mmCIF file with all atom_site columns, C-alpha atoms and ligand atoms in Angstrom:
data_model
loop_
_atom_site.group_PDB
_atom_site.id
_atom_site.type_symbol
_atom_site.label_atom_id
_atom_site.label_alt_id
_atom_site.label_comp_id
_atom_site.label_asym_id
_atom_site.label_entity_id
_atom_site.label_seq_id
_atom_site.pdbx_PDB_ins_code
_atom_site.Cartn_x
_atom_site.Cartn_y
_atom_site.Cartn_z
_atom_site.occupancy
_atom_site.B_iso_or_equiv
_atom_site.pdbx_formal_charge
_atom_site.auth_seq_id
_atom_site.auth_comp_id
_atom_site.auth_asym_id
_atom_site.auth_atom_id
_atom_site.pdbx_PDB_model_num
ATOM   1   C CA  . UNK E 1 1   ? 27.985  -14.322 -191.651 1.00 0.00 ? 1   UNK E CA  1
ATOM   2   C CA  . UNK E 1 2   ? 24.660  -14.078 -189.465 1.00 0.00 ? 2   UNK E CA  1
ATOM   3   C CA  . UNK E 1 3   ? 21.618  -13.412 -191.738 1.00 0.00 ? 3   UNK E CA  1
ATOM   4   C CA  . UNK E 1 4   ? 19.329  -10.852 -189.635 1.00 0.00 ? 4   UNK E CA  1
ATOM   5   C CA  . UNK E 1 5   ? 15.650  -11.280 -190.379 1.00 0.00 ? 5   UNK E CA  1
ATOM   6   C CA  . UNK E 1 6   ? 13.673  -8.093  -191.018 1.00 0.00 ? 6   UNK E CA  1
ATOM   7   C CA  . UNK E 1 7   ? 10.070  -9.525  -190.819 1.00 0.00 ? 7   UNK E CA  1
ATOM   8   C CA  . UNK E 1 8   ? 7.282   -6.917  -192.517 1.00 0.00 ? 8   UNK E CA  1
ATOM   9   C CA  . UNK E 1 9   ? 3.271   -7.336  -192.022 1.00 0.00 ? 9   UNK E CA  1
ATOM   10  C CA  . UNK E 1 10  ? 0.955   -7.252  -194.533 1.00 0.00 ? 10  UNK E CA  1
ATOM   11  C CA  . UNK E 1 11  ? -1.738  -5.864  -192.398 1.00 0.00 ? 11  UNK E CA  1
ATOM   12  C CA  . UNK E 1 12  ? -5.591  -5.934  -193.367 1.00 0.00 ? 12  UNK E CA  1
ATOM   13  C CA  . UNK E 1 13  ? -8.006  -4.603  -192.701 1.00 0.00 ? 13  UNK E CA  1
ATOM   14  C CA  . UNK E 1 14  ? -12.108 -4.354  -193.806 1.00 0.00 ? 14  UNK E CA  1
ATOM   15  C CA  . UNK E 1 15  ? -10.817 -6.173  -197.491 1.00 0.00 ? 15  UNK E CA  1
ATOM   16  C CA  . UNK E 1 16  ? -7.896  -3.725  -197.604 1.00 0.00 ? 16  UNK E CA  1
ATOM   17  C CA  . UNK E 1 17  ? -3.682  -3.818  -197.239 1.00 0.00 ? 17  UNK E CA  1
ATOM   18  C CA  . UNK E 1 18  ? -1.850  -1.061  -195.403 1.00 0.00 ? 18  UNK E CA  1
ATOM   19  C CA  . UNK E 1 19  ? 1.284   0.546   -197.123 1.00 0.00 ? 19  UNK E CA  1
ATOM   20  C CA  . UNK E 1 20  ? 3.319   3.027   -195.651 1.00 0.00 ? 20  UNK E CA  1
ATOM   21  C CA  . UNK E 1 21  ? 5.225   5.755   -197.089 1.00 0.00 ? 21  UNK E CA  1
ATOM   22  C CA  . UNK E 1 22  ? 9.093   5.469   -195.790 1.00 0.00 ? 22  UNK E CA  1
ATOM   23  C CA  . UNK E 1 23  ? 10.561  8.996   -194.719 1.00 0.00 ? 23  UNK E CA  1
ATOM   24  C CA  . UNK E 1 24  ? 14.129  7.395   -194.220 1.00 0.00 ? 24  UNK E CA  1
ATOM   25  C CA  . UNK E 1 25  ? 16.840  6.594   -194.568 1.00 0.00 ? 25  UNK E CA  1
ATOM   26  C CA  . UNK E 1 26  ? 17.391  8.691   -197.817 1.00 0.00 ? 26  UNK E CA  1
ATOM   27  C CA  . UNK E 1 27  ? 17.565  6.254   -200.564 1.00 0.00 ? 27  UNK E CA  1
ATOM   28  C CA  . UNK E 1 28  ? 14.456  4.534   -199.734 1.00 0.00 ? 28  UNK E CA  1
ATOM   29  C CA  . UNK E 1 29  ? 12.286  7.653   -198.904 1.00 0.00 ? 29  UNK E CA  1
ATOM   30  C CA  . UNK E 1 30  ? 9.265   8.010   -200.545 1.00 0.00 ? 30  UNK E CA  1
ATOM   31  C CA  . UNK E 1 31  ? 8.793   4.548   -201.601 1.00 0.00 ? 31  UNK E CA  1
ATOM   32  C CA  . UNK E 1 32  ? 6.352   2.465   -200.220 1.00 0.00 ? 32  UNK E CA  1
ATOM   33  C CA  . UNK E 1 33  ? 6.815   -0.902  -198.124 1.00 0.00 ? 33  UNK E CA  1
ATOM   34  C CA  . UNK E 1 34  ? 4.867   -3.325  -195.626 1.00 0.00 ? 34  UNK E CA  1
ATOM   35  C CA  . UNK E 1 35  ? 5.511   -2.032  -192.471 1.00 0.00 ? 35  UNK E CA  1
ATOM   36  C CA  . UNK E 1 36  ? 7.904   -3.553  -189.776 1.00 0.00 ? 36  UNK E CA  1
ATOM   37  C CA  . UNK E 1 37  ? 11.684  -4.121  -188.824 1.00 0.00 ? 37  UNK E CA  1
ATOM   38  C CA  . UNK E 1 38  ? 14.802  -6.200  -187.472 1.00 0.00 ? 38  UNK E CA  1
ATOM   39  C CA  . UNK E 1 39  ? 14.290  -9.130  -185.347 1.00 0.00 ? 39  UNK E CA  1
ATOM   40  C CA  . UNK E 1 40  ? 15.751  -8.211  -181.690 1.00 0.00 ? 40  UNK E CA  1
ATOM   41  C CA  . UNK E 1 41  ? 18.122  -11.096 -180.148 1.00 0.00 ? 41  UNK E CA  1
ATOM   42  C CA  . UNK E 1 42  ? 15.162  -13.934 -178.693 1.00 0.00 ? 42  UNK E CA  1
ATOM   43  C CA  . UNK E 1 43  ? 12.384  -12.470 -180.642 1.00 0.00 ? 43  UNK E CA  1
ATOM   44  C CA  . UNK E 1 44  ? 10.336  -14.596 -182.803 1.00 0.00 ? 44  UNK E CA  1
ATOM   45  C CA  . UNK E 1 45  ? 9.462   -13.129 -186.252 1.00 0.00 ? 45  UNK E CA  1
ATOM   46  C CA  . UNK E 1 46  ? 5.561   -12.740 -184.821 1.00 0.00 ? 46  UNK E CA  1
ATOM   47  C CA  . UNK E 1 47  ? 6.864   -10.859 -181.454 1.00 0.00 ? 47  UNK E CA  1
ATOM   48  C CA  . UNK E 1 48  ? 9.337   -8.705  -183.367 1.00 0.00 ? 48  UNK E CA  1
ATOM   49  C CA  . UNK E 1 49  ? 6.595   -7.808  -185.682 1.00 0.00 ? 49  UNK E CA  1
ATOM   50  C CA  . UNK E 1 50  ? 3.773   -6.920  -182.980 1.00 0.00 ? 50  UNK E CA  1
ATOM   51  C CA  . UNK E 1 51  ? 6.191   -4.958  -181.201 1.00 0.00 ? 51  UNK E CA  1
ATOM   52  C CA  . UNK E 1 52  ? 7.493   -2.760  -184.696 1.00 0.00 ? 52  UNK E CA  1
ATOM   53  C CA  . UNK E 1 53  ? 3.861   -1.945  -185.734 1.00 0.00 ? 53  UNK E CA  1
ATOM   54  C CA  . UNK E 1 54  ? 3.100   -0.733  -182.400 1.00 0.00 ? 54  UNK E CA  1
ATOM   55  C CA  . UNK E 1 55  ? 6.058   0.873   -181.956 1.00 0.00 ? 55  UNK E CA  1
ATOM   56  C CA  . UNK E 1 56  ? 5.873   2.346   -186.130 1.00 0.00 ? 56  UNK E CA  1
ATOM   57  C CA  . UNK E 1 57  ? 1.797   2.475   -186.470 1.00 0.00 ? 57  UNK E CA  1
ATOM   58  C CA  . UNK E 1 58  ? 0.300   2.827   -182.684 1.00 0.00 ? 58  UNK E CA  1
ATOM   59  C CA  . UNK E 1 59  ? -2.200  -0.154  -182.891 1.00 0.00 ? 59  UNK E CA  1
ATOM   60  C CA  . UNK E 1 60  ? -1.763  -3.739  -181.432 1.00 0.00 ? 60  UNK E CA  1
ATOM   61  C CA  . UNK E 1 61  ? -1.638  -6.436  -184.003 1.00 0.00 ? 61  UNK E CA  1
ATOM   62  C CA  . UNK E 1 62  ? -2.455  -10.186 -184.345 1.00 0.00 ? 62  UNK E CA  1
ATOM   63  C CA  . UNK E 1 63  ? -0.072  -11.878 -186.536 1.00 0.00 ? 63  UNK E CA  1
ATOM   64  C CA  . UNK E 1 64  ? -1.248  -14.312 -188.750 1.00 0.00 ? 64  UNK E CA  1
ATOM   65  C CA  . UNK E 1 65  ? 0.554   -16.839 -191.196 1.00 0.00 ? 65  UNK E CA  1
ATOM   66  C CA  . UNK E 1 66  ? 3.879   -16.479 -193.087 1.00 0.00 ? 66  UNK E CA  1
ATOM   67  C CA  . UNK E 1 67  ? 3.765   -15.641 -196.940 1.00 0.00 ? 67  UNK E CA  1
ATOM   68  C CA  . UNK E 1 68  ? 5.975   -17.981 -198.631 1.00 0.00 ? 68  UNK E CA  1
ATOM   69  C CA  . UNK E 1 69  ? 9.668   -16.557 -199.310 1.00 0.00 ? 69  UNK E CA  1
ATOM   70  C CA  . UNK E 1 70  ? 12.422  -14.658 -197.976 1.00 0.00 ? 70  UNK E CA  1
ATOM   71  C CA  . UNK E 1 71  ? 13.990  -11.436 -200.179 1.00 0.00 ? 71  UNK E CA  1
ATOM   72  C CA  . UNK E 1 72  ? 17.473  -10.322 -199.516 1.00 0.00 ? 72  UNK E CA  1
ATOM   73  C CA  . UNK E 1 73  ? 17.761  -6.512  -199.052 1.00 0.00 ? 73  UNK E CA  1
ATOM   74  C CA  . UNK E 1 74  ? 21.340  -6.024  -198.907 1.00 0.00 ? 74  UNK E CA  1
ATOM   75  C CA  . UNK E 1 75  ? 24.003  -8.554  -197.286 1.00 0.00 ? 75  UNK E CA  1
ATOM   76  C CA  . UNK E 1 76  ? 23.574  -10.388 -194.239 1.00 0.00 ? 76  UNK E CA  1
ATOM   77  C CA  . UNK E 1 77  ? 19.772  -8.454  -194.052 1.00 0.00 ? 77  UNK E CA  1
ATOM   78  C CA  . UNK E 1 78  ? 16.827  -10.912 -195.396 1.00 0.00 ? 78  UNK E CA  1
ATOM   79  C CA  . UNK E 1 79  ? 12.853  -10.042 -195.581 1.00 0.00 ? 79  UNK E CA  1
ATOM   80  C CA  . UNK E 1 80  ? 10.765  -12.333 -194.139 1.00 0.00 ? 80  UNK E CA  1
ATOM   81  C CA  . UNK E 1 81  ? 6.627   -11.071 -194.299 1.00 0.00 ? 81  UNK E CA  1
ATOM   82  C CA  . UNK E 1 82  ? 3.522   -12.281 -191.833 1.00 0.00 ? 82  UNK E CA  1
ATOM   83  C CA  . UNK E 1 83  ? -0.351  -11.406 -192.328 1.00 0.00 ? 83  UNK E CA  1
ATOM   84  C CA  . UNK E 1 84  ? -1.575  -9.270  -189.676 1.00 0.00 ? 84  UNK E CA  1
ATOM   85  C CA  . UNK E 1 85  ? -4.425  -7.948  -188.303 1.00 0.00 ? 85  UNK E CA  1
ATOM   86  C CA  . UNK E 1 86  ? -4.949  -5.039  -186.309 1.00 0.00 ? 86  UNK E CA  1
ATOM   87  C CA  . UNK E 1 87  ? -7.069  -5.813  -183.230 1.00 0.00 ? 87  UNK E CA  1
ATOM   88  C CA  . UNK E 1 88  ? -7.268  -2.049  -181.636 1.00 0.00 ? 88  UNK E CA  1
ATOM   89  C CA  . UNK E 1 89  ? -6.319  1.180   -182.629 1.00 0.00 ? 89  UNK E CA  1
ATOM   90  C CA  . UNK E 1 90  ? -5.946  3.313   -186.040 1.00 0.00 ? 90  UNK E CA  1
ATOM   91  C CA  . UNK E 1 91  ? -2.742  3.286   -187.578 1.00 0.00 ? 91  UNK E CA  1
ATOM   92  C CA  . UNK E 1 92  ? -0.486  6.345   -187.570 1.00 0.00 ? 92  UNK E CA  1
ATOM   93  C CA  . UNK E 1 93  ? 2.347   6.864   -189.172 1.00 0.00 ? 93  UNK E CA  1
ATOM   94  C CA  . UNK E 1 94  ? 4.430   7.836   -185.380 1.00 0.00 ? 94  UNK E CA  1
ATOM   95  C CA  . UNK E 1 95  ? 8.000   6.907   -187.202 1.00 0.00 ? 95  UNK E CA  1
ATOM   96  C CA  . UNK E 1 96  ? 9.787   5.901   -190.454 1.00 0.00 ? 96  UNK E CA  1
ATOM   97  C CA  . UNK E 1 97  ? 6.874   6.816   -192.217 1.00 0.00 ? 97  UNK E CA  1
ATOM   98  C CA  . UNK E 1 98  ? 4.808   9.511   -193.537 1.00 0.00 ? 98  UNK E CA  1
ATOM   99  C CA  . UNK E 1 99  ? 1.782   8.469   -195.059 1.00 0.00 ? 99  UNK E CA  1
ATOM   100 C CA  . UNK E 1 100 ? -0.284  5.363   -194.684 1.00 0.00 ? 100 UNK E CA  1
ATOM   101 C CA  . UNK E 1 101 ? -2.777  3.944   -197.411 1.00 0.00 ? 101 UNK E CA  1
ATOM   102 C CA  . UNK E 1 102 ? -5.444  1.151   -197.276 1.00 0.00 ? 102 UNK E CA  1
ATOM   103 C CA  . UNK E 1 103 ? -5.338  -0.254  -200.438 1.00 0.00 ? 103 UNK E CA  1
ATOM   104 C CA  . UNK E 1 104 ? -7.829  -2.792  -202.124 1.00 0.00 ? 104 UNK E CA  1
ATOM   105 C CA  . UNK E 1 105 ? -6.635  -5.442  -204.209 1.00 0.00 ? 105 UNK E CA  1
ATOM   106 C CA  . UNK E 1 106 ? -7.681  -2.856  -207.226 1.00 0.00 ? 106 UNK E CA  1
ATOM   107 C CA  . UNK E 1 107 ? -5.383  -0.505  -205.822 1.00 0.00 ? 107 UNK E CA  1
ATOM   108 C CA  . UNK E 1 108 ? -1.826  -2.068  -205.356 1.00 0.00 ? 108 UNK E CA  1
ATOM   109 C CA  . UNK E 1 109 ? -0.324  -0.471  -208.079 1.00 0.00 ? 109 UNK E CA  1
ATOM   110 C CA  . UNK E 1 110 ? -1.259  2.915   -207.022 1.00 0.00 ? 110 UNK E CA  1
ATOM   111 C CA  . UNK E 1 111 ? 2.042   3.576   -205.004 1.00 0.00 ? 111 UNK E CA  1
ATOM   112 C CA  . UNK E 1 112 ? 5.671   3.000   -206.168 1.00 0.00 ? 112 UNK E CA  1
ATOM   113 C CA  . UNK E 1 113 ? 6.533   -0.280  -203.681 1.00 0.00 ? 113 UNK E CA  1
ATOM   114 C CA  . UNK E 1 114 ? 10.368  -0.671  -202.882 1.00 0.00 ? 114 UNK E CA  1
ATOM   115 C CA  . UNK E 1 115 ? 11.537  -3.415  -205.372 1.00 0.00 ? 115 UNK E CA  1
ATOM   116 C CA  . UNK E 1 116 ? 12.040  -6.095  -202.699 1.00 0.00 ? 116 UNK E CA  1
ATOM   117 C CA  . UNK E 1 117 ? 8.507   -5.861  -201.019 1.00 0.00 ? 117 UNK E CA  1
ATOM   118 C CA  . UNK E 1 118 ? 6.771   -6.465  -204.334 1.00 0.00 ? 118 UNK E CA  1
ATOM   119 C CA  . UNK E 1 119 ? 6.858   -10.290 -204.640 1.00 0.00 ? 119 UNK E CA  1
ATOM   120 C CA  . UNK E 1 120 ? 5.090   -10.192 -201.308 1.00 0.00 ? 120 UNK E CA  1
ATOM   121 C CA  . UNK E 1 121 ? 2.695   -7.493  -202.109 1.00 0.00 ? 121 UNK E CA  1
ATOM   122 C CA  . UNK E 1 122 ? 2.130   -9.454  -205.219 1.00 0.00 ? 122 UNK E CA  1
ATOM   123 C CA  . UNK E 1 123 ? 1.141   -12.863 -202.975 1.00 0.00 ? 123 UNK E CA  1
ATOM   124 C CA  . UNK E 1 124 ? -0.429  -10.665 -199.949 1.00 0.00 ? 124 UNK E CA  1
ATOM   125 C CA  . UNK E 1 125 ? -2.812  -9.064  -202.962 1.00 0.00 ? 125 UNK E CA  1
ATOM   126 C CA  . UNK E 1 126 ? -4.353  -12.583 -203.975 1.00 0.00 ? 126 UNK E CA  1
ATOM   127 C CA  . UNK E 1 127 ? -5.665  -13.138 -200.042 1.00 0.00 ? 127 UNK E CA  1
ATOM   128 C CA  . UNK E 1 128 ? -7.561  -9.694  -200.626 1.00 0.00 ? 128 UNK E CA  1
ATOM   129 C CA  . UNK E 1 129 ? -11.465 -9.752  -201.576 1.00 0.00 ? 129 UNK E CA  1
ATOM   130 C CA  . UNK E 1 130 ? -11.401 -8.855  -205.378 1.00 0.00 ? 130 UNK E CA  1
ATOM   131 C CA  . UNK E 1 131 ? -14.673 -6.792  -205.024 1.00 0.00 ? 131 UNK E CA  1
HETATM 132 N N1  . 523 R 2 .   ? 13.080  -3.036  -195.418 1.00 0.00 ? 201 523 R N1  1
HETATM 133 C C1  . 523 R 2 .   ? 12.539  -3.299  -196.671 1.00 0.00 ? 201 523 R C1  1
HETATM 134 N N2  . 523 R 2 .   ? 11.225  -3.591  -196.761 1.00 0.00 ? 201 523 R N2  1
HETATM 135 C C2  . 523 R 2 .   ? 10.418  -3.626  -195.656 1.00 0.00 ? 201 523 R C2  1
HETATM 136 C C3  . 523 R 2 .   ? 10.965  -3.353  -194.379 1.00 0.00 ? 201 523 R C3  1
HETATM 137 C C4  . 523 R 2 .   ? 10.127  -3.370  -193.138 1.00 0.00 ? 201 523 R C4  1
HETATM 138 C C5  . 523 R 2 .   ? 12.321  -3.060  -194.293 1.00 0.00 ? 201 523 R C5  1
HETATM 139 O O1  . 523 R 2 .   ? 13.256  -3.288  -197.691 1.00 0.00 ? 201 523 R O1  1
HETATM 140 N N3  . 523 R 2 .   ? 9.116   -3.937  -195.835 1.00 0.00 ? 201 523 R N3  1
HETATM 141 C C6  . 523 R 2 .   ? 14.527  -2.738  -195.279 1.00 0.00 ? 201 523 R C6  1
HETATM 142 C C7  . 523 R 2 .   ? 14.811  -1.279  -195.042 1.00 0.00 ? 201 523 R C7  1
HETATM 143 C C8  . 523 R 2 .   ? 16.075  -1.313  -194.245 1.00 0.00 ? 201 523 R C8  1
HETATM 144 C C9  . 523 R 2 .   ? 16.015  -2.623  -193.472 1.00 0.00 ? 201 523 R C9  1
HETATM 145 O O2  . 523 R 2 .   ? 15.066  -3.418  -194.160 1.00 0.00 ? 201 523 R O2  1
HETATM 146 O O3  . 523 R 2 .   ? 17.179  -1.388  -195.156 1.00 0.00 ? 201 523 R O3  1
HETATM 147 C C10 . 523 R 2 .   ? 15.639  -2.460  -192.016 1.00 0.00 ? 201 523 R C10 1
HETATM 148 O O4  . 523 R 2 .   ? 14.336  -1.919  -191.962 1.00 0.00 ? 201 523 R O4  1
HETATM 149 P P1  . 523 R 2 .   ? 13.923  -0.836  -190.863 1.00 0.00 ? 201 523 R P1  1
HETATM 150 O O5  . 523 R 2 .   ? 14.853  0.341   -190.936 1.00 0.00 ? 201 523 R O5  1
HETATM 151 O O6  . 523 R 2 .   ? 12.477  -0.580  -191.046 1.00 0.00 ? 201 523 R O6  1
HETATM 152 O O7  . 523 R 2 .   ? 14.149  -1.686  -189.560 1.00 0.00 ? 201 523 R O7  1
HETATM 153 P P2  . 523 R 2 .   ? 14.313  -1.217  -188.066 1.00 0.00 ? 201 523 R P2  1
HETATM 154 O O8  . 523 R 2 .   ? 13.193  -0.254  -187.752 1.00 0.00 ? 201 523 R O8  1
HETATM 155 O O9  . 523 R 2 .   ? 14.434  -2.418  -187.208 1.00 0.00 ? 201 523 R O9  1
HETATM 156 O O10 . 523 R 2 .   ? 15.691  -0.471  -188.185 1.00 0.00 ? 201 523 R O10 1
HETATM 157 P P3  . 523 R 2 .   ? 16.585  0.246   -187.120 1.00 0.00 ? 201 523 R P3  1
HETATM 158 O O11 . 523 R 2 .   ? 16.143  1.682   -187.203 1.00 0.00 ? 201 523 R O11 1
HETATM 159 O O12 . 523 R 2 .   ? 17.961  0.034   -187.697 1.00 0.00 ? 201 523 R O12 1
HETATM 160 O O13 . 523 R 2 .   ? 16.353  -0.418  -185.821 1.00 0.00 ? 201 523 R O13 1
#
């Protein structure tokens, strides 16, 4: 079986981490993730994830360096997560999602993560500031 890559973004910004809120499908709505999507056929995982935060969030994005690990979601589906920046814009949530938070590294805990995005939160929280 082909593994499809879904690569997510732990985006910062001014010493913070955006989560988003997930709106579908219904068993993951309401819980909150790192924003981002499937690979399309000839993407790399840094083009596939520019393209799904501006397509998901409005703003244009610089992609930065992998965090170590890949997380199976369900079979033949594996997560795969890149630090981002955002470059221009303010991020709305325009699909998937319906509510965004900047978190500080204090503030992780705050929302109720989906249970495969939280070994990368965990890792994407120790390259925020700790003030
Ligand atoms: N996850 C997930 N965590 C996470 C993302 C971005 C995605 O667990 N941070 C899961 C949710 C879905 C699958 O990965 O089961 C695909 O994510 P989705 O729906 O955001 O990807 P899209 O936007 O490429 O999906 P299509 O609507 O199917 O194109």
């Amino acid at each position: 079986m082909t593994v499809r890559v879904v690569v997510a973004g732990a985006v910062y910004d001014q010493g913070r981490l955006l989560a988003a809120r997930r709106s579908a499908p219904p068993e993951l709505a309401g819980r909150w993730e790192l924003p981002g999507g499937k690979l399309e056929p000839g993407e790399s995982p840094q083009q596939a994830l520019v393209r799904e935060l501006r397509e998901e969030l409005g703003v244009e994005t610089e992609p930065g360096e992998r965090i170590p690990g890949e997380w199976p979601l369900k079979p033949g589906l594996v997560l795969q997560v890149w630090t981002a920046r955002v470059v221009s814009g303010e991020p709305r949530p325009l699909q998937d999602h319906d509510e965004l938070r900047w978190l500080t590294r204090h503030e992780l805990d705050t929302v109720d993560w989906l249970d495969q995005d939280r070994p990368a939160v965990a890792e994407a929280g120790r390259r925020l500031p700790d003030g």
